[in-house]
Structure formats: structure tokens, C-alpha cells
Amino acid sequence: MEQSEVQALADKLDKLIERCKKLEKDNALLRASQDDWNRERAQLIQKNDLAKNKIEAMIGRLRALEHH
């Protein structure tokens, strides 16, 4: 193998390593973002359940008043 071929292969390997590092960084950022979205989703579900329970309680009180 000629020196230029070895150098070309080394250059390609360096580019591949850099691309891999970038993909690992991007993947870590995407995972962190996904974790943030999952936490926000869980909070919204919790708030929705709380609102639903409050509304159901109000409806129950209104029905009780209606029967008196």
C-alpha cells in the first residue's frame, strides 16, 4: 500500500471518528431533550388528573344540591 493510500485511509478514519463523536453528542442532547419532554408530559398529566378530579367533585356537589 502506498503512503498516499495510507494517508487517505487515515483521513477517512479521522472523519469517521469525528462524525461518530458528533453523533454521540447529538444523541446525548436528544436524550436529554426527550427526558425533559417526558417530565413535562408527566406534569401535564398530573395537572389534568387534578383538574378532572376537581370538576368531578364540583359536579357531585351540584347534583347533591339539586336533590335537596
PDB file of N, CA and C in Angstrom:
ATOM      1  N   MET A   1       0.858  -1.176   0.000  1.00  0.00           N
ATOM      2  CA  MET A   1       0.000   0.000   0.000  1.00  0.00           C
ATOM      3  C   MET A   1       0.904   1.239   0.000  1.00  0.00           C
ATOM      4  N   GLU A   2       0.596   2.164  -0.863  1.00  0.00           N
ATOM      5  CA  GLU A   2       1.390   3.378  -0.963  1.00  0.00           C
ATOM      6  C   GLU A   2       1.102   4.315   0.206  1.00  0.00           C
ATOM      7  N   GLN A   3       2.042   5.219   0.432  1.00  0.00           N
ATOM      8  CA  GLN A   3       1.914   6.180   1.533  1.00  0.00           C
ATOM      9  C   GLN A   3       0.669   7.050   1.349  1.00  0.00           C
ATOM     10  N   SER A   4       0.373   7.435   0.113  1.00  0.00           N
ATOM     11  CA  SER A   4      -0.797   8.285  -0.139  1.00  0.00           C
ATOM     12  C   SER A   4      -2.098   7.527   0.161  1.00  0.00           C
ATOM     13  N   GLU A   5      -2.123   6.235  -0.119  1.00  0.00           N
ATOM     14  CA  GLU A   5      -3.298   5.418   0.191  1.00  0.00           C
ATOM     15  C   GLU A   5      -3.486   5.283   1.698  1.00  0.00           C
ATOM     16  N   VAL A   6      -2.376   5.103   2.385  1.00  0.00           N
ATOM     17  CA  VAL A   6      -2.429   5.007   3.848  1.00  0.00           C
ATOM     18  C   VAL A   6      -2.926   6.328   4.431  1.00  0.00           C
ATOM     19  N   GLN A   7      -2.422   7.432   3.891  1.00  0.00           N
ATOM     20  CA  GLN A   7      -2.843   8.756   4.375  1.00  0.00           C
ATOM     21  C   GLN A   7      -4.324   8.992   4.082  1.00  0.00           C
ATOM     22  N   ALA A   8      -4.770   8.594   2.900  1.00  0.00           N
ATOM     23  CA  ALA A   8      -6.180   8.759   2.540  1.00  0.00           C
ATOM     24  C   ALA A   8      -7.054   7.934   3.482  1.00  0.00           C
ATOM     25  N   LEU A   9      -6.625   6.730   3.790  1.00  0.00           N
ATOM     26  CA  LEU A   9      -7.371   5.875   4.714  1.00  0.00           C
ATOM     27  C   LEU A   9      -7.388   6.480   6.118  1.00  0.00           C
ATOM     28  N   ALA A  10      -6.255   7.023   6.545  1.00  0.00           N
ATOM     29  CA  ALA A  10      -6.174   7.670   7.855  1.00  0.00           C
ATOM     30  C   ALA A  10      -7.091   8.888   7.909  1.00  0.00           C
ATOM     31  N   ASP A  11      -7.133   9.655   6.822  1.00  0.00           N
ATOM     32  CA  ASP A  11      -8.016  10.821   6.764  1.00  0.00           C
ATOM     33  C   ASP A  11      -9.485  10.408   6.857  1.00  0.00           C
ATOM     34  N   LYS A  12      -9.836   9.361   6.126  1.00  0.00           N
ATOM     35  CA  LYS A  12     -11.211   8.858   6.183  1.00  0.00           C
ATOM     36  C   LYS A  12     -11.559   8.371   7.587  1.00  0.00           C
ATOM     37  N   LEU A  13     -10.607   7.708   8.221  1.00  0.00           N
ATOM     38  CA  LEU A  13     -10.824   7.223   9.581  1.00  0.00           C
ATOM     39  C   LEU A  13     -11.011   8.387  10.549  1.00  0.00           C
ATOM     40  N   ASP A  14     -10.209   9.437  10.386  1.00  0.00           N
ATOM     41  CA  ASP A  14     -10.352  10.622  11.236  1.00  0.00           C
ATOM     42  C   ASP A  14     -11.728  11.254  11.065  1.00  0.00           C
ATOM     43  N   LYS A  15     -12.185  11.348   9.804  1.00  0.00           N
ATOM     44  CA  LYS A  15     -13.519  11.910   9.552  1.00  0.00           C
ATOM     45  C   LYS A  15     -14.606  11.042  10.174  1.00  0.00           C
ATOM     46  N   LEU A  16     -14.438   9.741  10.079  1.00  0.00           N
ATOM     47  CA  LEU A  16     -15.403   8.818  10.663  1.00  0.00           C
ATOM     48  C   LEU A  16     -15.443   8.955  12.180  1.00  0.00           C
ATOM     49  N   ILE A  17     -14.295   9.103  12.788  1.00  0.00           N
ATOM     50  CA  ILE A  17     -14.222   9.283  14.251  1.00  0.00           C
ATOM     51  C   ILE A  17     -14.910  10.583  14.651  1.00  0.00           C
ATOM     52  N   GLU A  18     -14.658  11.657  13.899  1.00  0.00           N
ATOM     53  CA  GLU A  18     -15.296  12.940  14.193  1.00  0.00           C
ATOM     54  C   GLU A  18     -16.814  12.846  14.038  1.00  0.00           C
ATOM     55  N   ARG A  19     -17.244  12.174  12.985  1.00  0.00           N
ATOM     56  CA  ARG A  19     -18.687  12.015  12.770  1.00  0.00           C
ATOM     57  C   ARG A  19     -19.316  11.218  13.912  1.00  0.00           C
ATOM     58  N   CYS A  20     -18.620  10.193  14.339  1.00  0.00           N
ATOM     59  CA  CYS A  20     -19.110   9.372  15.449  1.00  0.00           C
ATOM     60  C   CYS A  20     -19.232  10.207  16.726  1.00  0.00           C
ATOM     61  N   LYS A  21     -18.217  11.035  17.001  1.00  0.00           N
ATOM     62  CA  LYS A  21     -18.258  11.903  18.181  1.00  0.00           C
ATOM     63  C   LYS A  21     -19.428  12.873  18.102  1.00  0.00           C
ATOM     64  N   LYS A  22     -19.656  13.440  16.900  1.00  0.00           N
ATOM     65  CA  LYS A  22     -20.770  14.368  16.731  1.00  0.00           C
ATOM     66  C   LYS A  22     -22.104  13.659  16.946  1.00  0.00           C
ATOM     67  N   LEU A  23     -22.226  12.455  16.403  1.00  0.00           N
ATOM     68  CA  LEU A  23     -23.460  11.702  16.586  1.00  0.00           C
ATOM     69  C   LEU A  23     -23.693  11.343  18.050  1.00  0.00           C
ATOM     70  N   GLU A  24     -22.642  11.008  18.763  1.00  0.00           N
ATOM     71  CA  GLU A  24     -22.772  10.703  20.190  1.00  0.00           C
ATOM     72  C   GLU A  24     -23.237  11.936  20.955  1.00  0.00           C
ATOM     73  N   LYS A  25     -22.668  13.104  20.609  1.00  0.00           N
ATOM     74  CA  LYS A  25     -23.067  14.354  21.265  1.00  0.00           C
ATOM     75  C   LYS A  25     -24.528  14.679  20.942  1.00  0.00           C
ATOM     76  N   ASP A  26     -24.888  14.570  19.660  1.00  0.00           N
ATOM     77  CA  ASP A  26     -26.270  14.827  19.257  1.00  0.00           C
ATOM     78  C   ASP A  26     -27.234  13.874  19.963  1.00  0.00           C
ATOM     79  N   ASN A  27     -26.843  12.624  20.055  1.00  0.00           N
ATOM     80  CA  ASN A  27     -27.686  11.622  20.706  1.00  0.00           C
ATOM     81  C   ASN A  27     -27.890  11.970  22.178  1.00  0.00           C
ATOM     82  N   ALA A  28     -26.821  12.384  22.843  1.00  0.00           N
ATOM     83  CA  ALA A  28     -26.939  12.766  24.255  1.00  0.00           C
ATOM     84  C   ALA A  28     -27.881  13.958  24.413  1.00  0.00           C
ATOM     85  N   LEU A  29     -27.773  14.934  23.501  1.00  0.00           N
ATOM     86  CA  LEU A  29     -28.660  16.103  23.568  1.00  0.00           C
ATOM     87  C   LEU A  29     -30.112  15.702  23.320  1.00  0.00           C
ATOM     88  N   LEU A  30     -30.322  14.818  22.370  1.00  0.00           N
ATOM     89  CA  LEU A  30     -31.687  14.359  22.088  1.00  0.00           C
ATOM     90  C   LEU A  30     -32.271  13.578  23.263  1.00  0.00           C
ATOM     91  N   ARG A  31     -31.454  12.762  23.900  1.00  0.00           N
ATOM     92  CA  ARG A  31     -31.933  12.013  25.069  1.00  0.00           C
ATOM     93  C   ARG A  31     -32.301  12.953  26.214  1.00  0.00           C
ATOM     94  N   ALA A  32     -31.472  13.979  26.419  1.00  0.00           N
ATOM     95  CA  ALA A  32     -31.767  14.957  27.473  1.00  0.00           C
ATOM     96  C   ALA A  32     -33.066  15.697  27.145  1.00  0.00           C
ATOM     97  N   SER A  33     -33.229  16.059  25.889  1.00  0.00           N
ATOM     98  CA  SER A  33     -34.449  16.737  25.469  1.00  0.00           C
ATOM     99  C   SER A  33     -35.664  15.832  25.660  1.00  0.00           C
ATOM    100  N   GLN A  34     -35.511  14.577  25.311  1.00  0.00           N
ATOM    101  CA  GLN A  34     -36.605  13.624  25.482  1.00  0.00           C
ATOM    102  C   GLN A  34     -36.961  13.476  26.963  1.00  0.00           C
ATOM    103  N   ASP A  35     -35.960  13.435  27.817  1.00  0.00           N
ATOM    104  CA  ASP A  35     -36.219  13.348  29.255  1.00  0.00           C
ATOM    105  C   ASP A  35     -37.001  14.568  29.737  1.00  0.00           C
ATOM    106  N   ASP A  36     -36.621  15.753  29.231  1.00  0.00           N
ATOM    107  CA  ASP A  36     -37.346  16.972  29.602  1.00  0.00           C
ATOM    108  C   ASP A  36     -38.805  16.901  29.154  1.00  0.00           C
ATOM    109  N   TRP A  37     -39.021  16.452  27.910  1.00  0.00           N
ATOM    110  CA  TRP A  37     -40.399  16.331  27.405  1.00  0.00           C
ATOM    111  C   TRP A  37     -41.194  15.314  28.211  1.00  0.00           C
ATOM    112  N   ASN A  38     -40.550  14.213  28.586  1.00  0.00           N
ATOM    113  CA  ASN A  38     -41.252  13.193  29.375  1.00  0.00           C
ATOM    114  C   ASN A  38     -41.645  13.730  30.749  1.00  0.00           C
ATOM    115  N   ARG A  39     -40.747  14.501  31.366  1.00  0.00           N
ATOM    116  CA  ARG A  39     -41.072  15.102  32.664  1.00  0.00           C
ATOM    117  C   ARG A  39     -42.230  16.093  32.519  1.00  0.00           C
ATOM    118  N   GLU A  40     -42.171  16.928  31.478  1.00  0.00           N
ATOM    119  CA  GLU A  40     -43.241  17.890  31.259  1.00  0.00           C
ATOM    120  C   GLU A  40     -44.567  17.180  30.998  1.00  0.00           C
ATOM    121  N   ARG A  41     -44.522  16.114  30.222  1.00  0.00           N
ATOM    122  CA  ARG A  41     -45.736  15.344  29.931  1.00  0.00           C
ATOM    123  C   ARG A  41     -46.329  14.768  31.213  1.00  0.00           C
ATOM    124  N   ALA A  42     -45.464  14.225  32.067  1.00  0.00           N
ATOM    125  CA  ALA A  42     -45.939  13.652  33.326  1.00  0.00           C
ATOM    126  C   ALA A  42     -46.588  14.728  34.201  1.00  0.00           C
ATOM    127  N   GLN A  43     -45.990  15.918  34.222  1.00  0.00           N
ATOM    128  CA  GLN A  43     -46.574  17.023  34.996  1.00  0.00           C
ATOM    129  C   GLN A  43     -47.931  17.428  34.438  1.00  0.00           C
ATOM    130  N   LEU A  44     -48.030  17.490  33.112  1.00  0.00           N
ATOM    131  CA  LEU A  44     -49.302  17.871  32.497  1.00  0.00           C
ATOM    132  C   LEU A  44     -50.376  16.825  32.750  1.00  0.00           C
ATOM    133  N   ILE A  45     -50.009  15.568  32.706  1.00  0.00           N
ATOM    134  CA  ILE A  45     -50.969  14.503  33.010  1.00  0.00           C
ATOM    135  C   ILE A  45     -51.445  14.622  34.455  1.00  0.00           C
ATOM    136  N   GLN A  46     -50.511  14.909  35.350  1.00  0.00           N
ATOM    137  CA  GLN A  46     -50.868  15.058  36.762  1.00  0.00           C
ATOM    138  C   GLN A  46     -51.816  16.251  36.958  1.00  0.00           C
ATOM    139  N   LYS A  47     -51.511  17.379  36.305  1.00  0.00           N
ATOM    140  CA  LYS A  47     -52.381  18.553  36.407  1.00  0.00           C
ATOM    141  C   LYS A  47     -53.759  18.268  35.812  1.00  0.00           C
ATOM    142  N   ASN A  48     -53.780  17.548  34.710  1.00  0.00           N
ATOM    143  CA  ASN A  48     -55.048  17.202  34.071  1.00  0.00           C
ATOM    144  C   ASN A  48     -55.886  16.320  34.986  1.00  0.00           C
ATOM    145  N   ASP A  49     -55.259  15.341  35.615  1.00  0.00           N
ATOM    146  CA  ASP A  49     -55.977  14.465  36.547  1.00  0.00           C
ATOM    147  C   ASP A  49     -56.524  15.248  37.734  1.00  0.00           C
ATOM    148  N   LEU A  50     -55.725  16.182  38.231  1.00  0.00           N
ATOM    149  CA  LEU A  50     -56.169  17.007  39.354  1.00  0.00           C
ATOM    150  C   LEU A  50     -57.381  17.848  38.949  1.00  0.00           C
ATOM    151  N   ALA A  51     -57.318  18.465  37.781  1.00  0.00           N
ATOM    152  CA  ALA A  51     -58.443  19.274  37.298  1.00  0.00           C
ATOM    153  C   ALA A  51     -59.677  18.400  37.093  1.00  0.00           C
ATOM    154  N   LYS A  52     -59.476  17.223  36.538  1.00  0.00           N
ATOM    155  CA  LYS A  52     -60.597  16.298  36.321  1.00  0.00           C
ATOM    156  C   LYS A  52     -61.262  15.929  37.650  1.00  0.00           C
ATOM    157  N   ASN A  53     -60.446  15.626  38.647  1.00  0.00           N
ATOM    158  CA  ASN A  53     -60.993  15.263  39.960  1.00  0.00           C
ATOM    159  C   ASN A  53     -61.750  16.423  40.592  1.00  0.00           C
ATOM    160  N   LYS A  54     -61.232  17.647  40.439  1.00  0.00           N
ATOM    161  CA  LYS A  54     -61.918  18.814  40.994  1.00  0.00           C
ATOM    162  C   LYS A  54     -63.262  19.031  40.303  1.00  0.00           C
ATOM    163  N   ILE A  55     -63.265  18.876  38.988  1.00  0.00           N
ATOM    164  CA  ILE A  55     -64.517  19.053  38.239  1.00  0.00           C
ATOM    165  C   ILE A  55     -65.531  17.988  38.620  1.00  0.00           C
ATOM    166  N   GLU A  56     -65.086  16.753  38.738  1.00  0.00           N
ATOM    167  CA  GLU A  56     -65.991  15.679  39.143  1.00  0.00           C
ATOM    168  C   GLU A  56     -66.549  15.933  40.540  1.00  0.00           C
ATOM    169  N   ALA A  57     -65.728  16.460  41.442  1.00  0.00           N
ATOM    170  CA  ALA A  57     -66.201  16.777  42.789  1.00  0.00           C
ATOM    171  C   ALA A  57     -67.240  17.898  42.746  1.00  0.00           C
ATOM    172  N   MET A  58     -66.979  18.917  41.915  1.00  0.00           N
ATOM    173  CA  MET A  58     -67.953  20.013  41.789  1.00  0.00           C
ATOM    174  C   MET A  58     -69.273  19.507  41.219  1.00  0.00           C
ATOM    175  N   ILE A  59     -69.196  18.645  40.230  1.00  0.00           N
ATOM    176  CA  ILE A  59     -70.417  18.080  39.645  1.00  0.00           C
ATOM    177  C   ILE A  59     -71.180  17.282  40.701  1.00  0.00           C
ATOM    178  N   GLY A  60     -70.445  16.527  41.502  1.00  0.00           N
ATOM    179  CA  GLY A  60     -71.087  15.760  42.561  1.00  0.00           C
ATOM    180  C   GLY A  60     -71.776  16.655  43.571  1.00  0.00           C
ATOM    181  N   ARG A  61     -71.139  17.772  43.944  1.00  0.00           N
ATOM    182  CA  ARG A  61     -71.755  18.714  44.885  1.00  0.00           C
ATOM    183  C   ARG A  61     -72.988  19.378  44.266  1.00  0.00           C
ATOM    184  N   LEU A  62     -72.892  19.729  42.988  1.00  0.00           N
ATOM    185  CA  LEU A  62     -74.052  20.343  42.318  1.00  0.00           C
ATOM    186  C   LEU A  62     -75.228  19.379  42.263  1.00  0.00           C
ATOM    187  N   ARG A  63     -74.956  18.132  41.981  1.00  0.00           N
ATOM    188  CA  ARG A  63     -76.039  17.132  41.935  1.00  0.00           C
ATOM    189  C   ARG A  63     -76.638  16.945  43.322  1.00  0.00           C
ATOM    190  N   ALA A  64     -75.794  16.980  44.346  1.00  0.00           N
ATOM    191  CA  ALA A  64     -76.302  16.849  45.706  1.00  0.00           C
ATOM    192  C   ALA A  64     -77.188  18.035  46.055  1.00  0.00           C
ATOM    193  N   LEU A  65     -76.785  19.241  45.644  1.00  0.00           N
ATOM    194  CA  LEU A  65     -77.612  20.425  45.909  1.00  0.00           C
ATOM    195  C   LEU A  65     -78.934  20.346  45.131  1.00  0.00           C
ATOM    196  N   GLU A  66     -78.861  19.783  43.948  1.00  0.00           N
ATOM    197  CA  GLU A  66     -80.036  19.670  43.099  1.00  0.00           C
ATOM    198  C   GLU A  66     -81.102  18.782  43.734  1.00  0.00           C
ATOM    199  N   HIS A  67     -80.674  17.779  44.494  1.00  0.00           N
ATOM    200  CA  HIS A  67     -81.615  16.829  45.089  1.00  0.00           C
ATOM    201  C   HIS A  67     -82.147  17.312  46.441  1.00  0.00           C
ATOM    202  N   HIS A  68     -81.673  18.420  46.934  1.00  0.00           N
ATOM    203  CA  HIS A  68     -82.157  18.916  48.225  1.00  0.00           C
ATOM    204  C   HIS A  68     -83.220  19.910  48.065  1.00  0.00           C
TER     205      HIS A  68
END
